[in-house]
Short mmCIF file of N, CA and C in Angstrom, two decimals:
data_model
loop_
_atom_site.label_atom_id
_atom_site.label_comp_id
_atom_site.label_asym_id
_atom_site.label_seq_id
_atom_site.Cartn_x
_atom_site.Cartn_y
_atom_site.Cartn_z
N MET A 1 0.81 -1.21 -0.05
CA MET A 1 -0.03 0.12 0.01
C MET A 1 0.71 1.13 -0.15
N SER A 2 0.74 2.12 -0.83
CA SER A 2 1.41 3.50 -0.91
C SER A 2 1.22 4.06 0.40
N PRO A 3 2.08 5.11 0.75
CA PRO A 3 2.20 5.84 1.91
C PRO A 3 0.81 6.84 1.66
N SER A 4 0.62 7.39 0.49
CA SER A 4 -0.37 8.36 0.40
C SER A 4 -1.88 7.96 0.74
N LEU A 5 -2.12 6.65 0.28
CA LEU A 5 -3.25 5.86 0.94
C LEU A 5 -3.40 5.47 2.44
N ILE A 6 -1.74 5.23 2.85
CA ILE A 6 -2.18 4.96 4.29
C ILE A 6 -2.60 6.26 4.91
N TYR A 7 -1.68 7.59 4.59
CA TYR A 7 -2.07 8.83 5.34
C TYR A 7 -3.52 9.15 5.26
N LEU A 8 -4.32 8.81 3.86
CA LEU A 8 -5.51 9.18 3.96
C LEU A 8 -6.37 8.28 4.78
N ASP A 9 -6.31 6.99 4.59
CA ASP A 9 -6.86 6.07 5.70
C ASP A 9 -6.65 6.59 7.01
N LEU A 10 -5.80 7.25 7.39
CA LEU A 10 -5.46 7.98 8.88
C LEU A 10 -6.16 9.02 9.16
N LEU A 11 -6.35 9.79 7.87
CA LEU A 11 -7.10 10.82 7.80
C LEU A 11 -8.47 10.74 7.99
N SER A 12 -8.98 9.68 7.40
CA SER A 12 -10.32 9.54 7.43
C SER A 12 -10.81 8.63 8.69
N CYS A 13 -10.10 8.30 9.31
CA CYS A 13 -10.42 7.88 11.10
C CYS A 13 -10.71 8.59 11.68
N PRO A 14 -11.91 8.19 12.30
CA PRO A 14 -12.24 9.51 13.29
C PRO A 14 -11.20 9.17 14.57
N SER A 15 -10.79 10.13 15.33
CA SER A 15 -9.68 9.92 16.36
C SER A 15 -10.56 10.51 17.54
N PRO A 16 -10.42 9.75 18.68
CA PRO A 16 -11.04 9.93 19.71
C PRO A 16 -10.09 11.39 20.41
N LEU A 17 -8.92 11.71 20.21
CA LEU A 17 -8.23 12.50 21.08
C LEU A 17 -8.87 13.96 20.82
N PRO A 18 -9.22 14.49 19.48
CA PRO A 18 -9.90 15.72 19.81
C PRO A 18 -11.11 16.11 20.52
N SER A 19 -11.82 14.81 20.57
CA SER A 19 -13.49 14.73 21.32
C SER A 19 -12.95 14.93 22.66
N ILE A 20 -11.93 14.38 23.30
CA ILE A 20 -11.60 14.41 24.54
C ILE A 20 -11.12 15.38 25.12
N TYR A 21 -10.67 16.53 24.38
CA TYR A 21 -9.79 17.59 24.87
C TYR A 21 -10.71 18.49 25.54
N HIS A 22 -11.83 18.90 25.12
CA HIS A 22 -12.45 19.79 25.19
C HIS A 22 -13.59 19.21 26.53
N PRO A 23 -14.34 18.19 26.44
CA PRO A 23 -14.99 17.89 27.86
C PRO A 23 -14.05 17.45 28.98
N GLY A 24 -12.95 16.93 28.42
CA GLY A 24 -11.96 16.03 29.46
C GLY A 24 -10.77 17.16 30.10
N VAL A 25 -10.45 18.05 29.75
CA VAL A 25 -9.74 19.05 29.85
C VAL A 25 -10.00 20.65 30.21
N MET A 26 -10.70 21.26 28.94
CA MET A 26 -10.84 22.58 29.13
C MET A 26 -12.37 22.89 29.94
N ARG A 27 -13.41 22.09 29.54
CA ARG A 27 -14.43 22.34 30.60
C ARG A 27 -14.35 22.43 32.13
N PRO A 28 -13.95 21.14 32.48
CA PRO A 28 -13.65 21.23 33.89
C PRO A 28 -12.82 22.11 34.31
N LEU A 29 -11.71 22.66 33.89
CA LEU A 29 -10.86 23.66 34.36
C LEU A 29 -11.44 24.99 34.19
N LEU A 30 -11.97 25.35 33.19
CA LEU A 30 -13.07 26.72 32.94
C LEU A 30 -14.02 26.67 33.93
N ILE A 31 -14.73 25.61 34.15
CA ILE A 31 -15.67 25.35 35.32
C ILE A 31 -15.26 25.69 36.61
N GLN A 32 -13.95 25.16 36.94
CA GLN A 32 -13.38 25.39 38.61
C GLN A 32 -13.04 26.90 38.59
N VAL A 33 -12.48 27.36 37.44
CA VAL A 33 -11.98 28.92 37.66
C VAL A 33 -12.74 30.01 37.36
N ALA A 34 -13.93 29.81 36.78
CA ALA A 34 -14.92 30.70 36.36
C ALA A 34 -16.35 30.79 37.74
N GLU A 35 -16.57 31.94 37.84
CA GLU A 35 -18.04 32.35 38.65
C GLU A 35 -18.93 31.64 37.88
N PRO A 36 -19.86 30.91 38.74
CA PRO A 36 -21.00 29.93 38.28
C PRO A 36 -21.82 30.97 36.83
N LYS A 37 -22.04 31.96 37.18
CA LYS A 37 -23.14 32.57 36.51
C LYS A 37 -22.18 33.28 34.82
N ARG A 38 -20.87 32.88 35.18
CA ARG A 38 -20.15 33.63 33.69
C ARG A 38 -19.61 32.30 33.30
N ARG A 39 -20.07 30.74 33.84
CA ARG A 39 -19.15 29.74 33.05
C ARG A 39 -19.81 29.54 31.60
N GLY A 40 -21.13 29.91 31.15
CA GLY A 40 -21.37 29.22 29.83
C GLY A 40 -20.66 30.34 29.08
N SER A 41 -20.59 31.46 29.40
CA SER A 41 -19.98 32.46 28.53
C SER A 41 -18.62 32.44 28.28
N ILE A 42 -18.12 32.13 29.35
CA ILE A 42 -16.57 31.82 29.48
C ILE A 42 -16.31 30.25 28.35
N ILE A 43 -17.01 29.44 28.39
CA ILE A 43 -17.25 28.39 27.69
C ILE A 43 -17.30 28.51 25.97
N ALA A 44 -18.15 29.35 25.96
CA ALA A 44 -18.81 30.01 24.76
C ALA A 44 -17.43 30.93 23.91
N TRP A 45 -16.94 31.66 24.47
CA TRP A 45 -15.93 32.50 24.10
C TRP A 45 -14.59 31.70 23.97
N GLN A 46 -14.23 30.83 24.75
CA GLN A 46 -13.31 29.26 24.22
C GLN A 46 -13.36 29.05 22.90
N HIS A 47 -14.58 28.66 22.97
CA HIS A 47 -14.97 27.88 21.83
C HIS A 47 -14.66 28.66 20.12
N ALA A 48 -15.49 29.81 20.47
CA ALA A 48 -15.48 30.82 19.51
C ALA A 48 -13.98 31.27 19.11
N LEU A 49 -13.23 31.60 20.04
CA LEU A 49 -11.68 32.02 19.53
C LEU A 49 -11.25 30.90 18.98
N GLU A 50 -11.31 29.79 19.70
CA GLU A 50 -10.56 28.83 18.99
C GLU A 50 -11.27 28.38 17.21
N GLY A 51 -12.58 28.14 17.26
CA GLY A 51 -13.15 27.75 16.13
C GLY A 51 -12.68 29.13 15.35
N SER A 52 -12.96 30.40 15.62
CA SER A 52 -12.39 31.47 14.23
C SER A 52 -10.79 31.61 14.20
N CYS A 53 -10.02 31.17 14.99
CA CYS A 53 -8.48 31.16 14.92
C CYS A 53 -8.35 29.69 13.72
N ALA A 54 -8.92 28.85 14.04
CA ALA A 54 -8.91 27.62 13.26
C ALA A 54 -9.13 27.91 11.72
N ALA A 55 -10.55 28.55 11.65
CA ALA A 55 -11.11 29.01 10.43
C ALA A 55 -10.07 30.12 9.53
N ILE A 56 -9.51 30.77 10.43
CA ILE A 56 -8.87 32.27 9.70
C ILE A 56 -7.59 31.67 9.39
N PHE A 57 -6.90 31.10 10.36
CA PHE A 57 -5.43 30.59 10.08
C PHE A 57 -5.57 29.07 9.30
N GLY A 58 -6.17 28.15 9.46
CA GLY A 58 -5.99 26.92 9.20
C GLY A 58 -5.90 26.58 7.87
N SER A 59 -6.97 26.59 7.14
CA SER A 59 -7.02 26.39 5.56
C SER A 59 -5.96 27.64 4.98
N PRO A 60 -6.21 28.95 5.30
CA PRO A 60 -5.28 29.69 4.30
C PRO A 60 -3.62 29.55 4.45
N MET A 61 -3.19 28.96 5.93
CA MET A 61 -1.97 28.82 5.84
C MET A 61 -1.58 27.37 5.35
N VAL A 62 -2.21 26.37 5.37
CA VAL A 62 -1.97 25.09 4.58
C VAL A 62 -2.17 25.45 3.19
N GLY A 63 -2.59 26.45 2.26
CA GLY A 63 -2.26 26.45 0.99
C GLY A 63 -1.11 27.61 0.92
N PHE A 64 -0.81 28.39 1.85
CA PHE A 64 0.47 29.23 1.71
C PHE A 64 1.75 28.36 1.83
N LEU A 65 1.69 27.61 2.80
CA LEU A 65 2.77 26.40 3.20
C LEU A 65 2.96 25.51 1.80
N SER A 66 2.12 24.96 1.67
CA SER A 66 2.04 23.98 0.22
C SER A 66 2.76 24.86 -0.73
N GLU A 67 2.26 25.90 -1.02
CA GLU A 67 2.63 26.33 -2.42
C GLU A 67 4.16 27.14 -1.85
N ARG A 68 4.41 27.66 -1.05
CA ARG A 68 6.04 28.37 -0.57
C ARG A 68 6.82 27.71 0.07
N ALA A 69 6.32 26.76 0.85
CA ALA A 69 7.24 26.14 1.40
C ALA A 69 7.56 24.53 1.00
N PHE A 70 6.81 24.10 0.31
CA PHE A 70 6.78 22.60 -0.02
C PHE A 70 6.51 22.41 -1.64
N GLY A 71 6.36 23.45 -2.30
CA GLY A 71 6.78 23.17 -3.86
C GLY A 71 5.36 22.98 -4.36
N TYR A 72 4.03 23.14 -3.86
CA TYR A 72 3.09 22.71 -4.60
C TYR A 72 2.84 23.92 -5.95
N ARG A 73 2.62 23.16 -6.98
CA ARG A 73 2.54 24.31 -8.45
C ARG A 73 1.02 24.13 -8.82
N PRO A 74 0.27 25.31 -8.59
CA PRO A 74 -1.04 25.23 -8.96
C PRO A 74 -1.32 24.84 -10.66
N SER A 75 -2.15 24.23 -11.06
CA SER A 75 -2.40 23.49 -12.51
C SER A 75 -3.96 23.96 -12.68
N SER A 76 -3.93 24.31 -14.31
CA SER A 76 -5.67 24.62 -14.69
C SER A 76 -5.85 23.23 -15.14
N ALA A 77 -5.13 22.25 -14.99
CA ALA A 77 -5.43 20.68 -15.95
C ALA A 77 -6.45 19.99 -15.23
N GLU A 78 -6.97 19.07 -15.48
CA GLU A 78 -7.76 18.20 -14.84
C GLU A 78 -6.80 17.25 -13.91
N VAL A 79 -7.24 16.64 -12.77
CA VAL A 79 -6.44 16.08 -11.97
C VAL A 79 -5.98 14.71 -12.89
N ASP A 80 -6.97 14.12 -13.62
CA ASP A 80 -6.61 12.75 -14.53
C ASP A 80 -5.59 13.20 -15.48
N SER A 81 -5.50 14.43 -15.82
CA SER A 81 -4.52 14.48 -17.13
C SER A 81 -3.43 15.14 -16.86
N MET A 82 -3.24 15.48 -15.49
CA MET A 82 -2.06 16.08 -14.94
C MET A 82 -0.83 15.15 -15.09
N ASP A 83 0.37 15.75 -15.33
CA ASP A 83 1.72 14.97 -15.32
C ASP A 83 1.95 14.34 -13.92
N PRO A 84 2.22 13.17 -13.85
CA PRO A 84 2.16 12.14 -12.68
C PRO A 84 3.18 12.87 -11.81
N THR A 85 4.44 13.27 -12.21
CA THR A 85 5.28 13.93 -11.09
C THR A 85 4.60 15.08 -10.65
N LEU A 86 4.09 15.82 -11.21
CA LEU A 86 3.52 17.08 -10.91
C LEU A 86 2.34 16.87 -9.34
N ARG A 87 1.45 15.82 -10.07
CA ARG A 87 0.42 15.24 -9.22
C ARG A 87 1.09 14.93 -7.65
N ALA A 88 2.42 13.85 -7.99
CA ALA A 88 2.64 13.16 -6.88
C ALA A 88 3.47 14.57 -5.79
N ASN A 89 4.11 15.41 -6.57
CA ASN A 89 4.47 16.48 -6.11
C ASN A 89 3.52 17.47 -4.96
N ASN A 90 2.46 17.74 -5.78
CA ASN A 90 1.19 18.52 -5.21
C ASN A 90 0.87 17.76 -4.03
N LEU A 91 0.82 16.42 -4.16
CA LEU A 91 -0.04 15.72 -2.98
C LEU A 91 0.96 15.51 -2.25
N ALA A 92 2.35 15.21 -2.09
CA ALA A 92 3.28 15.16 -1.06
C ALA A 92 3.37 17.07 -0.25
N ALA A 93 3.17 17.94 -1.44
CA ALA A 93 3.15 19.07 -0.59
C ALA A 93 1.85 19.45 0.20
N LEU A 94 0.99 19.21 -0.11
CA LEU A 94 -0.31 19.38 0.66
C LEU A 94 -0.15 18.32 1.77
N GLN A 95 0.27 17.28 1.82
CA GLN A 95 0.22 16.50 2.86
C GLN A 95 1.22 16.90 4.11
N ARG A 96 2.41 17.56 3.50
CA ARG A 96 3.37 18.07 4.45
C ARG A 96 2.67 19.28 5.36
N ALA A 97 2.13 20.02 4.41
CA ALA A 97 1.45 21.30 4.91
C ALA A 97 0.35 21.08 5.99
N ILE A 98 -0.21 20.28 5.69
CA ILE A 98 -1.75 19.62 6.59
C ILE A 98 -1.14 19.28 7.66
N SER A 99 0.25 18.18 7.54
CA SER A 99 0.61 17.79 8.56
C SER A 99 1.19 18.73 9.38
N VAL A 100 1.79 19.70 8.87
CA VAL A 100 2.54 21.29 10.17
C VAL A 100 1.60 21.66 10.45
N MET A 101 0.36 22.03 9.74
CA MET A 101 -0.92 22.92 10.58
C MET A 101 -1.51 21.97 11.40
N THR A 102 -1.46 20.91 11.34
CA THR A 102 -1.95 19.82 12.68
C THR A 102 -1.14 19.86 13.64
N LEU A 103 0.17 19.22 13.42
CA LEU A 103 1.12 19.04 14.50
C LEU A 103 1.48 20.34 15.22
N VAL A 104 2.05 21.26 14.77
CA VAL A 104 2.23 22.63 15.04
C VAL A 104 1.60 23.05 16.05
N PRO A 105 0.15 23.31 15.75
CA PRO A 105 -0.87 23.95 17.00
C PRO A 105 -1.12 23.02 18.03
N LEU A 106 -1.02 21.58 17.86
CA LEU A 106 -1.13 20.48 18.82
C LEU A 106 -0.34 20.73 19.80
N SER A 107 0.95 20.90 19.12
CA SER A 107 2.30 20.87 20.09
C SER A 107 2.43 22.43 20.93
N VAL A 108 1.98 23.34 20.36
CA VAL A 108 1.80 24.74 21.25
C VAL A 108 0.87 23.99 21.91
N CYS A 109 -0.31 23.62 21.91
CA CYS A 109 -1.16 23.51 23.10
C CYS A 109 -0.92 22.47 24.19
N PHE A 110 -0.23 21.34 23.64
CA PHE A 110 0.43 20.52 24.87
C PHE A 110 1.29 21.16 25.52
N VAL A 111 2.21 22.17 24.87
CA VAL A 111 3.18 22.79 25.83
C VAL A 111 2.77 23.82 26.70
N VAL A 112 1.55 24.33 26.26
CA VAL A 112 0.94 25.56 27.15
C VAL A 112 0.04 24.93 28.10
N ASN A 113 -0.66 23.47 27.69
CA ASN A 113 -1.52 22.88 28.75
C ASN A 113 -0.50 22.41 29.76
N SER A 114 0.69 21.93 29.43
CA SER A 114 1.43 21.28 30.29
C SER A 114 1.81 22.02 31.48
N TYR A 115 1.62 23.40 31.23
CA TYR A 115 2.24 24.26 32.01
C TYR A 115 1.27 24.07 33.33
N LEU A 116 -0.15 24.06 32.54
CA LEU A 116 -1.24 23.92 33.91
C LEU A 116 -0.47 22.89 34.99
N HIS A 117 0.07 21.85 34.54
CA HIS A 117 0.30 21.05 35.89
C HIS A 117 0.91 21.73 36.94
N ILE A 118 1.92 22.91 36.25
CA ILE A 118 2.45 24.00 37.47
C ILE A 118 1.66 24.83 37.99
N ALA A 119 0.84 25.48 37.08
CA ALA A 119 0.37 26.80 37.49
C ALA A 119 -1.23 26.52 38.31
N TYR A 120 -1.82 25.64 37.99
CA TYR A 120 -2.86 25.57 38.62
C TYR A 120 -2.75 24.93 39.94
N PRO A 121 -2.27 23.92 40.33
CA PRO A 121 -1.96 23.57 41.95
C PRO A 121 -1.59 24.96 42.35
N ARG A 122 -0.56 25.78 41.90
CA ARG A 122 0.04 27.02 42.63
C ARG A 122 -1.39 27.95 43.03
N ASP A 123 -1.99 28.08 41.81
CA ASP A 123 -3.18 29.06 41.95
C ASP A 123 -4.07 28.42 42.83
N LYS A 124 -4.60 27.41 42.84
CA LYS A 124 -5.53 26.74 43.54
C LYS A 124 -5.05 26.99 45.18
N ARG A 125 -3.91 26.58 45.41
CA ARG A 125 -3.48 26.93 46.99
C ARG A 125 -3.77 28.39 47.26
N MET A 126 -3.17 29.49 45.99
CA MET A 126 -3.33 30.95 46.31
C MET A 126 -4.68 31.30 46.97
N TRP A 127 -5.41 30.66 45.96
CA TRP A 127 -6.92 31.04 46.25
C TRP A 127 -7.33 30.56 47.32
N ALA A 128 -6.85 29.35 48.10
CA ALA A 128 -7.55 28.77 49.27
C ALA A 128 -6.99 29.38 50.53
N GLU A 129 -5.74 30.29 50.18
CA GLU A 129 -5.32 31.11 51.33
C GLU A 129 -6.20 32.68 51.34
N GLU A 130 -6.52 32.55 50.22
CA GLU A 130 -7.38 33.90 50.09
C GLU A 130 -8.91 33.64 50.39
N GLY A 131 -9.10 32.14 50.63
CA GLY A 131 -10.37 32.15 51.03
C GLY A 131 -11.48 32.11 49.69
N ILE A 132 -10.84 32.03 48.54
CA ILE A 132 -11.75 31.71 47.30
C ILE A 132 -11.66 30.39 47.00
N SER A 133 -12.98 29.74 46.97
CA SER A 133 -13.07 28.71 46.48
C SER A 133 -13.20 28.08 45.20
N THR A 134 -12.47 27.38 45.10
CA THR A 134 -12.88 26.72 43.67
C THR A 134 -13.49 25.20 43.62
N SER A 135 -14.15 24.79 44.41
CA SER A 135 -14.83 23.78 44.68
C SER A 135 -16.23 23.82 44.05
N ARG A 136 -16.62 22.86 43.34
CA ARG A 136 -18.04 22.97 42.82
C ARG A 136 -18.84 22.99 43.87
N LYS A 137 -18.77 22.18 44.93
CA LYS A 137 -19.84 22.09 45.95
C LYS A 137 -20.43 23.56 46.50
N ASP A 138 -19.67 24.24 46.31
CA ASP A 138 -20.17 25.68 46.86
C ASP A 138 -21.34 26.19 45.76
N TYR A 139 -21.46 25.52 44.60
CA TYR A 139 -22.43 26.03 43.83
C TYR A 139 -23.51 24.98 43.54
N ILE A 140 -23.27 24.00 44.30
CA ILE A 140 -24.22 23.11 44.01
C ILE A 140 -25.52 23.21 44.79
N VAL A 141 -26.58 22.94 44.68
CA VAL A 141 -28.06 23.37 45.33
C VAL A 141 -28.44 22.70 46.62
N ASP A 142 -28.36 23.03 47.56
CA ASP A 142 -28.42 22.66 48.86
C ASP A 142 -29.92 21.57 48.80
N LEU A 143 -29.90 20.38 48.63
CA LEU A 143 -31.08 19.72 48.36
C LEU A 143 -32.25 19.67 49.78
N ASP A 144 -31.60 19.69 51.01
CA ASP A 144 -32.39 19.85 52.31
C ASP A 144 -33.09 21.15 51.90
N ALA A 145 -32.54 22.28 51.86
CA ALA A 145 -33.27 23.40 51.39
C ALA A 145 -34.26 23.47 50.33
N PHE A 146 -33.87 22.87 49.32
CA PHE A 146 -34.91 22.88 48.15
C PHE A 146 -36.05 21.81 48.96
N ASP A 147 -35.69 20.61 49.41
CA ASP A 147 -37.00 19.94 49.93
C ASP A 147 -38.08 20.73 50.78
N ASP A 148 -37.41 21.32 51.39
CA ASP A 148 -37.91 22.40 52.53
C ASP A 148 -39.19 23.35 51.99
N LYS A 149 -38.43 24.16 50.80
CA LYS A 149 -39.13 24.97 50.00
C LYS A 149 -40.27 24.58 49.24
N LEU A 150 -39.92 23.01 48.90
CA LEU A 150 -40.86 22.65 48.08
C LEU A 150 -41.88 22.17 48.78
N SER A 151 -41.80 21.42 50.13
CA SER A 151 -42.76 20.76 51.00
C SER A 151 -43.84 22.35 51.44
N GLU A 152 -43.10 23.66 51.56
CA GLU A 152 -43.83 24.55 51.89
C GLU A 152 -44.85 24.87 50.80
N ALA A 153 -44.44 24.98 49.25
CA ALA A 153 -45.01 25.05 48.15
C ALA A 153 -46.02 24.36 48.13
N GLU A 154 -45.88 22.92 48.35
CA GLU A 154 -46.73 22.07 48.23
C GLU A 154 -47.80 22.18 48.96
N GLU A 155 -47.66 22.93 49.96
CA GLU A 155 -48.75 23.03 51.42
C GLU A 155 -49.33 24.27 50.94
N THR A 156 -49.06 25.15 50.36
CA THR A 156 -49.37 26.50 50.15
C THR A 156 -50.56 26.12 48.72
N SER A 157 -50.15 25.28 48.10
CA SER A 157 -50.95 24.79 46.84
C SER A 157 -51.78 24.38 47.15
N THR A 158 -52.03 23.40 48.41
CA THR A 158 -52.83 22.63 48.76
C THR A 158 -53.98 23.34 49.56
N LEU A 159 -53.50 24.35 50.29
CA LEU A 159 -54.36 25.31 51.03
C LEU A 159 -55.12 26.33 49.71
N VAL A 160 -54.43 26.79 48.71
CA VAL A 160 -55.27 27.37 47.95
C VAL A 160 -56.00 26.52 47.06
N GLY A 161 -55.94 25.38 46.62
CA GLY A 161 -56.63 24.22 46.02
C GLY A 161 -57.94 24.04 46.69
N ARG A 162 -57.88 23.83 48.24
CA ARG A 162 -58.93 24.00 49.38
C ARG A 162 -59.75 24.89 49.20
N ARG A 163 -59.16 26.06 49.13
CA ARG A 163 -60.23 27.26 49.42
C ARG A 163 -60.84 27.61 47.89
N PHE A 164 -59.99 27.30 46.98
CA PHE A 164 -60.73 27.42 45.80
C PHE A 164 -62.01 26.53 45.65
N ASP A 165 -61.64 25.32 45.87
CA ASP A 165 -62.87 24.39 46.13
C ASP A 165 -64.20 24.74 46.98
N GLN A 166 -63.70 25.29 47.99
CA GLN A 166 -64.73 25.82 48.76
C GLN A 166 -65.25 27.13 48.29
N ARG A 167 -64.84 27.71 47.52
CA ARG A 167 -65.20 28.84 47.11
C ARG A 167 -66.58 28.36 45.72
N THR A 168 -66.01 27.49 45.17
CA THR A 168 -66.76 26.67 43.83
C THR A 168 -67.67 26.16 44.30
N ALA A 169 -67.55 25.29 45.63
CA ALA A 169 -68.73 24.72 45.96
C ALA A 169 -69.68 25.50 46.62
N GLY A 170 -69.42 26.57 47.13
CA GLY A 170 -70.40 27.75 47.56
C GLY A 170 -71.31 28.45 46.64
N GLN A 171 -70.35 28.64 45.53
CA GLN A 171 -71.39 28.92 44.41
C GLN A 171 -72.00 28.19 43.75
N GLU A 172 -71.69 27.08 43.63
CA GLU A 172 -72.70 26.07 42.84
C GLU A 172 -73.88 25.89 43.51
N THR A 173 -73.69 25.93 45.27
CA THR A 173 -75.14 25.96 45.79
C THR A 173 -76.04 27.33 45.73
N THR A 174 -75.38 28.20 45.63
CA THR A 174 -76.12 29.53 45.34
C THR A 174 -76.70 29.78 43.80
N THR A 175 -75.96 28.95 42.91
CA THR A 175 -76.47 29.13 41.45
C THR A 175 -77.67 27.97 41.36
N SER A 176 -77.46 26.94 42.13
CA SER A 176 -78.74 25.82 41.97
C SER A 176 -79.93 26.20 42.84
#
């Protein structure tokens, strides 16, 4: 099997790694460092910035690198009628450009996110000293208090229902 077919097979296989990064790394981190009322906005901004950068820089940089750095030569000929050498060179140029534009940003993310192993525990200790909690438990609903409020609401609903029943029963006797 040719290397280009192996490369194409690998590109077409869905990788579990990109789908693990956001729910497994970024969301838990952003949830812990953000105020509860700002969490949705912060996650949305993070996704928007990441998607915008990918759209703005990704494809144009692949084209730029393939032409300027890896020797892609544009051709107006149909792919089937192109010179086989030109086709092979263009394929290799595109493969290299896509590889660079995949591996370089992933490597940068790896290095930056690796710093979190140092910075986050230090920041968490600093927040604990300042009395700022990073624990989610501070934001979880107190279920006992919720049950008490629910019981009060049910009692109120029952009383209102009885009064309504009494009034409608009194109206039925006066109208009949």
